[in-house]
Coordinates of C-alpha atoms and ligand atoms in Angstrom, one line a residue:
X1 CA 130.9 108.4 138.8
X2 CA 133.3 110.2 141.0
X3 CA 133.5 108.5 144.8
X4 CA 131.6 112.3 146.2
X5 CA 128.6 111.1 144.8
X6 CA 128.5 107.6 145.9
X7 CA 126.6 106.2 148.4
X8 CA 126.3 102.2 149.3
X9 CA 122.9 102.4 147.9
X10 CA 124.5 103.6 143.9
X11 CA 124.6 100.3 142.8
X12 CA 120.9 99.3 142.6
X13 CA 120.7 101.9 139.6
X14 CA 122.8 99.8 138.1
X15 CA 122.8 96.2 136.5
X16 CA 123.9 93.8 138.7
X17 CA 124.8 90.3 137.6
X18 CA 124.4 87.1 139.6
X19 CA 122.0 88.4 142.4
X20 CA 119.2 85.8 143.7
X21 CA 115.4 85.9 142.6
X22 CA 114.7 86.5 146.0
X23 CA 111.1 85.4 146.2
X24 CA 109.6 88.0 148.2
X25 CA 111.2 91.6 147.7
X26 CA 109.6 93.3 151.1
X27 CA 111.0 90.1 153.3
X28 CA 114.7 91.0 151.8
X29 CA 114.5 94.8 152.6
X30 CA 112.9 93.9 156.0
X31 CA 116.2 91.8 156.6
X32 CA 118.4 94.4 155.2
X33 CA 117.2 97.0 157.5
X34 CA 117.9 94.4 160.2
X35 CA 121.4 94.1 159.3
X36 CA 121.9 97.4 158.9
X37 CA 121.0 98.2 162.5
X38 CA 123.8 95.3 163.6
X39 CA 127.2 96.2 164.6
X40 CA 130.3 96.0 162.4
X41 CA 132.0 92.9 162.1
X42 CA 135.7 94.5 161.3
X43 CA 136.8 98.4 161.9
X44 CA 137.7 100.8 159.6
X45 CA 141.2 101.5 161.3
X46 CA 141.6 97.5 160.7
X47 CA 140.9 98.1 156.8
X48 CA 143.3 100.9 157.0
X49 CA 146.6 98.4 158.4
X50 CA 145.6 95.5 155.9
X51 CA 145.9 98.4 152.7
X52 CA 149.2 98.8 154.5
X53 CA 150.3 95.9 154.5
X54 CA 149.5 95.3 151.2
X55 CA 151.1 98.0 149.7
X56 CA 154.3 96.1 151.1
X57 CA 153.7 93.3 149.0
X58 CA 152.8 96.5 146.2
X59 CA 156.9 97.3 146.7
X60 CA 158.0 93.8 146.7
X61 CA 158.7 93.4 149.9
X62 CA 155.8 90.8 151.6
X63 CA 153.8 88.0 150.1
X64 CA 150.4 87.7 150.3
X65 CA 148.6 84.6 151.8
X66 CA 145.0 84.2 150.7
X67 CA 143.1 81.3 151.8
X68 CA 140.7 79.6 152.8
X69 CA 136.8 77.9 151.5
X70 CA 135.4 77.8 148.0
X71 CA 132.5 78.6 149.9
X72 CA 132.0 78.4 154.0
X73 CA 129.4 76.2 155.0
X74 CA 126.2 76.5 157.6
X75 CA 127.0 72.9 157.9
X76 CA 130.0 72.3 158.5
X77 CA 130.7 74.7 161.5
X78 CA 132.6 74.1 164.4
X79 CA 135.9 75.2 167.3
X80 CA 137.7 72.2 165.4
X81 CA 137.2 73.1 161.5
X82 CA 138.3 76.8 161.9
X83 CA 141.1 76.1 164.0
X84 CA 142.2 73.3 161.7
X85 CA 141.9 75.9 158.8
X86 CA 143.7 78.5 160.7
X87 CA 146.8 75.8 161.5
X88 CA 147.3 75.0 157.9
X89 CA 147.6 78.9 156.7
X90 CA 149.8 79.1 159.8
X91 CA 151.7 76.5 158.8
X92 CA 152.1 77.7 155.2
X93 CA 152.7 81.2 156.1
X94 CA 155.9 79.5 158.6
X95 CA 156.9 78.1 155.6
X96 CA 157.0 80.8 153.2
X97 CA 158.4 83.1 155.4
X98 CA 161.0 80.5 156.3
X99 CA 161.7 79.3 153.2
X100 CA 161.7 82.3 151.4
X101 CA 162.6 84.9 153.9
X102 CA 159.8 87.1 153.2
X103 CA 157.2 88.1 155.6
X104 CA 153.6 86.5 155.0
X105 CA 150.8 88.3 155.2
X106 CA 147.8 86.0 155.6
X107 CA 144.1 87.0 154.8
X108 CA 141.8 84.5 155.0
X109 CA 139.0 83.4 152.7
X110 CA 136.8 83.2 155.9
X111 CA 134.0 84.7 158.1
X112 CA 132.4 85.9 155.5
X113 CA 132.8 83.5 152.2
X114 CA 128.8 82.3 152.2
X115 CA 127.8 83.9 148.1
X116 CA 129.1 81.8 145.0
X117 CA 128.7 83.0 141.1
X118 CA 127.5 80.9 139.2
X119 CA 128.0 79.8 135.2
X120 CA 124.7 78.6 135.0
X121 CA 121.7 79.4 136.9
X122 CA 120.5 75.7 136.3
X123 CA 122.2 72.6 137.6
X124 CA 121.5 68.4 136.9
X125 CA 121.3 66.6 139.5
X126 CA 120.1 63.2 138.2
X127 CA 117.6 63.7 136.0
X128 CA 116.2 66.8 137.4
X129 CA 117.0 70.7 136.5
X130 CA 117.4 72.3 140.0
X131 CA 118.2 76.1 140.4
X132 CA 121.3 76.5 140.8
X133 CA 122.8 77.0 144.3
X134 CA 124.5 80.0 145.1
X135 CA 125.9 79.6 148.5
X136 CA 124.6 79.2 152.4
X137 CA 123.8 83.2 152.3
X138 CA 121.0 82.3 149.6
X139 CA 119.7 78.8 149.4
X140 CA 120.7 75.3 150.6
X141 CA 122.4 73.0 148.3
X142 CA 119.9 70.0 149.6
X143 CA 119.4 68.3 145.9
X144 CA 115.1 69.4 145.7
X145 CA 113.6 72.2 144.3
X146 CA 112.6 74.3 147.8
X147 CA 116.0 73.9 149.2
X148 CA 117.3 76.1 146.4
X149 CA 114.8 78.9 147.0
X150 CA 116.5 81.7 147.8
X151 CA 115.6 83.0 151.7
X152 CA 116.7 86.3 152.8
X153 CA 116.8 84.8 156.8
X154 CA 120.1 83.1 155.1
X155 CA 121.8 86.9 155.3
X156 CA 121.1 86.9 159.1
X157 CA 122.5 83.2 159.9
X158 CA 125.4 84.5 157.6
X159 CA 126.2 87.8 159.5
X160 CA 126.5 85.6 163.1
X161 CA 128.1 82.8 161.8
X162 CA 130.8 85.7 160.4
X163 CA 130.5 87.1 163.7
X164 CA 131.4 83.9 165.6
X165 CA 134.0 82.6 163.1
X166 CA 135.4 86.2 163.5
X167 CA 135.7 86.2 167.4
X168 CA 137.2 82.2 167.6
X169 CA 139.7 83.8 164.7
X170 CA 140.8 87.1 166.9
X171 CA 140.8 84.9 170.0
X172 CA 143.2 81.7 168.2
X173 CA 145.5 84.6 166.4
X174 CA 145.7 87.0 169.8
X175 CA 145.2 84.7 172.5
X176 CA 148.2 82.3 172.2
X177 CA 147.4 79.7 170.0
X178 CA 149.5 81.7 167.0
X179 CA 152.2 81.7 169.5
X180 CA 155.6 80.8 167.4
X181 CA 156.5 78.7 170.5
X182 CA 153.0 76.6 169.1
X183 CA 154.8 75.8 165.6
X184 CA 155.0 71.8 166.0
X185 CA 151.2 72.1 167.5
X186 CA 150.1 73.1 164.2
X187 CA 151.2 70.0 162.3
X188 CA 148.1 67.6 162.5
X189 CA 148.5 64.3 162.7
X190 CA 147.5 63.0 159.3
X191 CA 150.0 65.6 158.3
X192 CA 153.0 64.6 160.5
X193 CA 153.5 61.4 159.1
X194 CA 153.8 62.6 155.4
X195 CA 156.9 64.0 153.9
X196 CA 155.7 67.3 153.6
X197 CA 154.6 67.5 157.4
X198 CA 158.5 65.8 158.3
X199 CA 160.1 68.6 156.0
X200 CA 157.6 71.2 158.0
X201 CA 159.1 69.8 161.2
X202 CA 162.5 70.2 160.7
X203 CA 161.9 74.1 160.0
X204 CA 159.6 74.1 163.2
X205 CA 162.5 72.5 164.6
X206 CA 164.8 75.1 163.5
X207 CA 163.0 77.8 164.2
X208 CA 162.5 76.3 168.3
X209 CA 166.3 76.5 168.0
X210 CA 166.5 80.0 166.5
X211 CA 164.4 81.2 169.5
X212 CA 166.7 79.5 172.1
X213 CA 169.6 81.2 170.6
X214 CA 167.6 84.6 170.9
X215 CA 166.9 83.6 174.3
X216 CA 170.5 82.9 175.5
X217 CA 171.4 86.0 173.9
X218 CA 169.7 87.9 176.3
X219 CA 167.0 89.1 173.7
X220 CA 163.6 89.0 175.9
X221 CA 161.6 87.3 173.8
X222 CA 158.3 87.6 176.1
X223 CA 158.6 91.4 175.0
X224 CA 158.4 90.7 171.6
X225 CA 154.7 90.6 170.5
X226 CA 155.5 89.9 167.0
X227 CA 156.6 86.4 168.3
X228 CA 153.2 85.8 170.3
X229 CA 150.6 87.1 167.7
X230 CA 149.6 87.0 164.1
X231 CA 147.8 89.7 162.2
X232 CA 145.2 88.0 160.6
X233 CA 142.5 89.2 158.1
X234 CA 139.1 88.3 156.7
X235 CA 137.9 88.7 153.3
X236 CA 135.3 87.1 150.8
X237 CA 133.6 88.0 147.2
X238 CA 131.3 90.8 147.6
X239 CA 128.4 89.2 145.5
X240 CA 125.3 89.8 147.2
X241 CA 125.2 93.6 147.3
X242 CA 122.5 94.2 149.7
X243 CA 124.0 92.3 152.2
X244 CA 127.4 94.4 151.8
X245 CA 125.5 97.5 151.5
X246 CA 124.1 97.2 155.0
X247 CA 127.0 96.5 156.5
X248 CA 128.5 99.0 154.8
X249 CA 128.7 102.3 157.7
X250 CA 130.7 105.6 157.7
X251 CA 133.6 105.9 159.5
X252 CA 133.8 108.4 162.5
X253 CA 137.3 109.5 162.4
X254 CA 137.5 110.1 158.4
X255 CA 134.1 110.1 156.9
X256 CA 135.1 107.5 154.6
X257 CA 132.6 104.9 153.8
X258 CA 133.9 101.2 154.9
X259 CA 131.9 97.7 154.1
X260 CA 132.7 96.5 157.4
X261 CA 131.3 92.7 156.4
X262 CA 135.2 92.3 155.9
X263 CA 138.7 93.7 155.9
X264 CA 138.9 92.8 152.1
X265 CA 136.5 92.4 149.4
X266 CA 137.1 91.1 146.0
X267 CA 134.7 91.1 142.7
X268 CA 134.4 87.6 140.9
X269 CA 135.4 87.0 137.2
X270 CA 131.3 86.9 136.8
X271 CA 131.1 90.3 138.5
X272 CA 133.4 92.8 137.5
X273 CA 131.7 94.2 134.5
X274 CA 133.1 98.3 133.9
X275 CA 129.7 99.8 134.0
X276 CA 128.1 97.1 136.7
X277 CA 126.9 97.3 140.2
X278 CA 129.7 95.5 141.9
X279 CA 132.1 97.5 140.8
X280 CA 130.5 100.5 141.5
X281 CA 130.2 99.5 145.1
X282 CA 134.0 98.1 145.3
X283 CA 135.0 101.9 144.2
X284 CA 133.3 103.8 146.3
X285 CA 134.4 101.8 149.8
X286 CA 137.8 102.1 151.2
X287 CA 138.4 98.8 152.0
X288 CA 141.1 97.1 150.0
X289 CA 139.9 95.7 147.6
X290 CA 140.4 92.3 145.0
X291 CA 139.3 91.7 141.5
X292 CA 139.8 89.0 139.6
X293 CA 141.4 88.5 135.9
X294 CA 140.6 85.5 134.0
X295 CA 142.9 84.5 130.8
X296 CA 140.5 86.7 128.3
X297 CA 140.9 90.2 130.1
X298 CA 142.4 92.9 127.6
X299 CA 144.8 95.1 128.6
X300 CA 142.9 98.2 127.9
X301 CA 139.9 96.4 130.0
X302 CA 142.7 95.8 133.0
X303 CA 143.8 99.3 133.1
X304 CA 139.9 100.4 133.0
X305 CA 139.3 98.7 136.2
X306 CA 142.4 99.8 137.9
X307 CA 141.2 103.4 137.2
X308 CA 137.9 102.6 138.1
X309 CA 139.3 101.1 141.6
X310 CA 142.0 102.8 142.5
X311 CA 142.1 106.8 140.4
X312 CA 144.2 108.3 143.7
X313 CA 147.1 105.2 142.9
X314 CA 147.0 104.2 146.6
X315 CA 149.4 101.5 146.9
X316 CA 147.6 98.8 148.7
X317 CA 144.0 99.7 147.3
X318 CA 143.8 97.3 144.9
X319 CA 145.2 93.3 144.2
X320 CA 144.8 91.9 140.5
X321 CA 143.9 88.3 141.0
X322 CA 144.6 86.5 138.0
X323 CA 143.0 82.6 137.6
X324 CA 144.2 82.2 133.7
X325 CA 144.6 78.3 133.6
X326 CA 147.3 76.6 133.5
X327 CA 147.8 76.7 129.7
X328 CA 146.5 80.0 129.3
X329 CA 148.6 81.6 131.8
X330 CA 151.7 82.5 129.2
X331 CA 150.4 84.4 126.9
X332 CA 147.9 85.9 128.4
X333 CA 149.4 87.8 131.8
X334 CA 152.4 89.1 130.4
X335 CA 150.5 92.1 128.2
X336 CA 148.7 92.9 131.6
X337 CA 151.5 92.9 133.7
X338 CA 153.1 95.7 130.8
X339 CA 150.0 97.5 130.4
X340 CA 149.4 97.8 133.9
X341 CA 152.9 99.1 134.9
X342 CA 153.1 101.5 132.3
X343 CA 150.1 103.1 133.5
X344 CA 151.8 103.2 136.9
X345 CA 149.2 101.9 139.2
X346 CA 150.8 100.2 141.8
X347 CA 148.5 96.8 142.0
X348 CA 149.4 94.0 144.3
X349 CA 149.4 91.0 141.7
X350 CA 148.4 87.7 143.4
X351 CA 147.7 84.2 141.6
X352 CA 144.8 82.4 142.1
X353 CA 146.2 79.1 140.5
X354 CA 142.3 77.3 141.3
X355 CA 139.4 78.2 139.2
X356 CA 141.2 78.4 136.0
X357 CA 141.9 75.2 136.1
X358 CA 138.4 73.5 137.6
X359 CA 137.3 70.3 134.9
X360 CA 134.6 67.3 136.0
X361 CA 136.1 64.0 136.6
X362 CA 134.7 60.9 134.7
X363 CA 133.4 60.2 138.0
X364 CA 131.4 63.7 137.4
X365 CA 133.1 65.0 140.4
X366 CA 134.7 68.8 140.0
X367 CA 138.3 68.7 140.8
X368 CA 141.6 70.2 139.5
X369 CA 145.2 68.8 139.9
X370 CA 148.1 69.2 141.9
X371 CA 150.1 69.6 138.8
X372 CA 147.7 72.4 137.0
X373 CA 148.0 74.2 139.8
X374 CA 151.6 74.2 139.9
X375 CA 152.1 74.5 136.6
X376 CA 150.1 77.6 136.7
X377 CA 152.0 79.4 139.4
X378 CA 155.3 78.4 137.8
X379 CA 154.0 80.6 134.6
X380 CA 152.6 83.2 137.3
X381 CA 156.4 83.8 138.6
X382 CA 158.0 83.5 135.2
X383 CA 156.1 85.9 133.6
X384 CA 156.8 88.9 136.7
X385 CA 160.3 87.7 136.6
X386 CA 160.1 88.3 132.6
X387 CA 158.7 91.8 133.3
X388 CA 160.2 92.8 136.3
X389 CA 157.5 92.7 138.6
X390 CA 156.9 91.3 141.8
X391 CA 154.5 88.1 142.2
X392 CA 153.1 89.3 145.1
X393 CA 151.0 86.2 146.0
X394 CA 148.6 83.4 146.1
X395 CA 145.1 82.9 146.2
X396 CA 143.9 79.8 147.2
X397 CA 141.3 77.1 148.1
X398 CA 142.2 74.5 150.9
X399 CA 141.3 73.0 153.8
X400 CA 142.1 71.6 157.4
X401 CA 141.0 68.6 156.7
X402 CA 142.3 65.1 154.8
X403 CA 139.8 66.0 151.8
X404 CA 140.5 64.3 148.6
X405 CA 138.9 66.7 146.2
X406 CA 142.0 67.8 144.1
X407 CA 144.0 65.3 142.3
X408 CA 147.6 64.8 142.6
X409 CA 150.1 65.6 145.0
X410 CA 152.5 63.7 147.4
X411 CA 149.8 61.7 149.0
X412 CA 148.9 61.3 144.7
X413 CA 145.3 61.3 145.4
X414 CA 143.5 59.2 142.2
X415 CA 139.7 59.9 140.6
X416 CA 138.9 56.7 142.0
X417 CA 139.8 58.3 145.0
X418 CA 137.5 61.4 145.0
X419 CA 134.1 60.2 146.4
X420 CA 136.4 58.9 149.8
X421 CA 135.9 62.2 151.6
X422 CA 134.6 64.9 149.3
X423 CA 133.0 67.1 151.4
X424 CA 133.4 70.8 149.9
X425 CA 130.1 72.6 148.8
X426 CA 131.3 74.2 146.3
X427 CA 134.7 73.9 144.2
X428 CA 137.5 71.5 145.0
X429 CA 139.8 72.7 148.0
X430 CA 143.9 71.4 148.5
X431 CA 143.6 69.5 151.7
X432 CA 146.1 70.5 154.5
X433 CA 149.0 67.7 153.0
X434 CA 148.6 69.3 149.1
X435 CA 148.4 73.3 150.9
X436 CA 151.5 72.6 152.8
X437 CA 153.2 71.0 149.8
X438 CA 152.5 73.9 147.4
X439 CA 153.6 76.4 150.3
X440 CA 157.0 74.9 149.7
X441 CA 156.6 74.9 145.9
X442 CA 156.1 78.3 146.2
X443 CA 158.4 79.3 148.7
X444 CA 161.4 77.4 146.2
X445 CA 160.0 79.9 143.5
X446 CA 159.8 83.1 145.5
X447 CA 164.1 82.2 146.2
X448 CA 164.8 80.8 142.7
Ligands
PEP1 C1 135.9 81.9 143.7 O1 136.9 82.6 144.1 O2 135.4 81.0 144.4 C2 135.4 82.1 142.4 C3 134.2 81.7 142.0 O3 136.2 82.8 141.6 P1 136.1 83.4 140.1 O4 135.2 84.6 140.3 O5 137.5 83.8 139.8 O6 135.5 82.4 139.2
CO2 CO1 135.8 78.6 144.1

């Protein structure tokens, strides 16, 4: 199983879980030699300066920012929802760096995030069993039964809305809208008027202060591109294999092997079997890569996958994404975080503080609460404080917009509440109020 003898094609000798009945086998390859033949969406050397990066969060010294959808939507696709997406990890990222005096380092959960896993492949709607849907890249989520056929033309819509989101992305990060000058443009209105957006304006308004000083110092500020542009990467889950594997190309200058569908990829709790497919594809690509850890991973099955992922111990490689639960959370991460050091592979741990924590509201709504998800992040730095290693960052699921899918929070959103504007496709996302409120949560952590 050594990474000489991969290819992207390795894993279909291998089982691989959650992948689509596609109806019509000679349609899918027909659209996978299509995307093959289409250019990159990222470059290798890009991959490269994100496993960089992360191996400064590895040594402690960055926090890592991941954000985004549950699941990006062929629907909901405009200018206005990514730049709204891109402001509220901006802001966030403002804050924690502010706040905590640690540089952010912000991935999104974006251009890309079109595949979800799935717990059962059946779902009720009403009093009809549907299939299960899986995601724009497979089937629609339309309640009727030939919506949710899965339709391999779904992987070619997928690649050019990554493409597009990818370009608006480069051009909002590069182009001036990331601009620190830009700080009190990020603060949407609905978000202004809250407490949390009044207590984001007074750092925005320190921070227009701090740049004046540097300014009257004589510092030339227009020279400093740092100030004028953000570094901003894309990742998603790499569920559907055949779609990764044709965008998966060799890279000229080392001959590595790069999915360039993404900077990072990550393997679902559903997906990251030892002997599996997906992670036989994550280890053979030299992307950085995620995986993630629910509360009933054993230590010896943690190390495994660390091996499996990262043999050569390159800090950076690989982030352990941990989603325990809130309750679960105690017990169950500080055996890994010992098991993991004393094998000395240098993982970037991040805490996904979302899907542990999912339940259905009377209502039958999916949501999660403000509080879970704090509490859950509170045991996530208590337990690397306990074993003296560094909680390296957050994985989570918000929005630009004034959703009211998760419970809780300043704005104390009831179940009542939910059905007001409920608009995700998949899991409940923070909305822009509840991201900004938990980036100060966390940032009070990260000094305490
Ligand atoms: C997700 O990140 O949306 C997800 C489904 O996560 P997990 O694989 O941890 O359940
Ligand atoms: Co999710």
């Amino acid at each position: 199983m050594s990474r000489a003898q991969w290819s992207p094609q390795r894993w279909r000798d291998l089982p691989a879980a959650q992948q689509p009945e596609w109806p019509d086998a000679d349609a899918l390859e027909r659209v996978l030699k299509e995307l093959g033949d289409l250019p990159p969406l990222v470059f290798a050397g890009e991959a490269r300066t994100l496993t960089a990066s992360l191996a400064e969060v590895a040594a402690g010294k960055a926090f890592l920012l991941q954000a985004g959808d549950c699941a990006e939507s062929f629907a909901e696709f405009s200018a206005d929802d990514i730049r709204d997406k891109l402001k509220v990890i901006l802001q966030m990222a403002v804050v924690l760096t502010y706040g905590a005096g640690v540089p952010a380092l912000k991935v999104g959960r974006i251009a890309g995030q079109f595949a979800k896993p799935r717990s059962s492949p059946t779902e009720r709607v009403g009093d009809v069993e549907l299939p299960a849907f899986r995601g724009h890249m497979v089937n629609d989520d339309a309640p009727d039964a030939t919506a949710r056929i899965p339709d391999p033309s779904r992987l070619v819509a997928a690649y050019h809305q990554a493409a597009s989101t990818l370009n608006l992305v480069r051009a909002f990060t590069k182009g001036g809208f990331a601009d620190l000058a830009q700080v009190h443009i990020w603060n949407q209105q609905f978000v202004a008027s809250s407490d949390e957006g009044r207590r984001y304006e007074q750092i925005a308004g320190e921070i227009d202060r701090a740049l004046r000083f540097m300014a009257a110092c004589g510092i030339d500020l227009k020279a400093e591109q740092s100030l004028h542009q953000v570094d901003f990467y894309t990742s998603h889950d790499a569920l559907i294999l055949g779609y990764e594997e044709a965008l998966t190309r060799m890279d000229s200058l080392t001959g590595d092997w790069y999915d360039c569908s993404a900077h990072m990829l990550w393997v679902g709790e559903r997906t990251r079997q030892l002997g599996g497919a997906h992670i036989d594809f994550l280890s053979g690509i030299h992307n950085p890569v995620g995986c993630k850890i629910g509360a009933s991973t054993t230590p010896t099955e943690v190390v495994a996958l660390c091996e499996r992922l990262n043999p050569e111990r390159t800090p950076g490689r690989l982030t352990l994404i941990t989603r325990m639960g809130a309750t679960a959370i105690a017990d169950a991460l500080p055996p890994l975080l010992e098991a993991v050091t004393a094998a000395h592979h240098p993982v970037v741990w991040a805490c996904d503080p979302m899907h542990g924590n999912t339940f259905v509201s009377d209502g039958g709504r999916k949501t999660r609460r403000f509080d879970d998800i704090l509490t859950e992040l509170k045991g996530f730095f208590a337990a690397h404080h306990a074993a003296g290693t560094w909680p390296g960052g957050v994985h989570l699921e918000l929005t630009g917009d004034d959703v009211t899918e998760c419970l809780g929070g300043f704005g104390d959103i009831l179940e009542g509440q939910l059905h007001e504007r409920y608009t995700t496709t998949c899991d409940p996302r923070l909305n822009a109020r509840q991201a900004i409120d938990l980036a100060f949560r966390v940032a009070e952590l990260l000094r305490a």
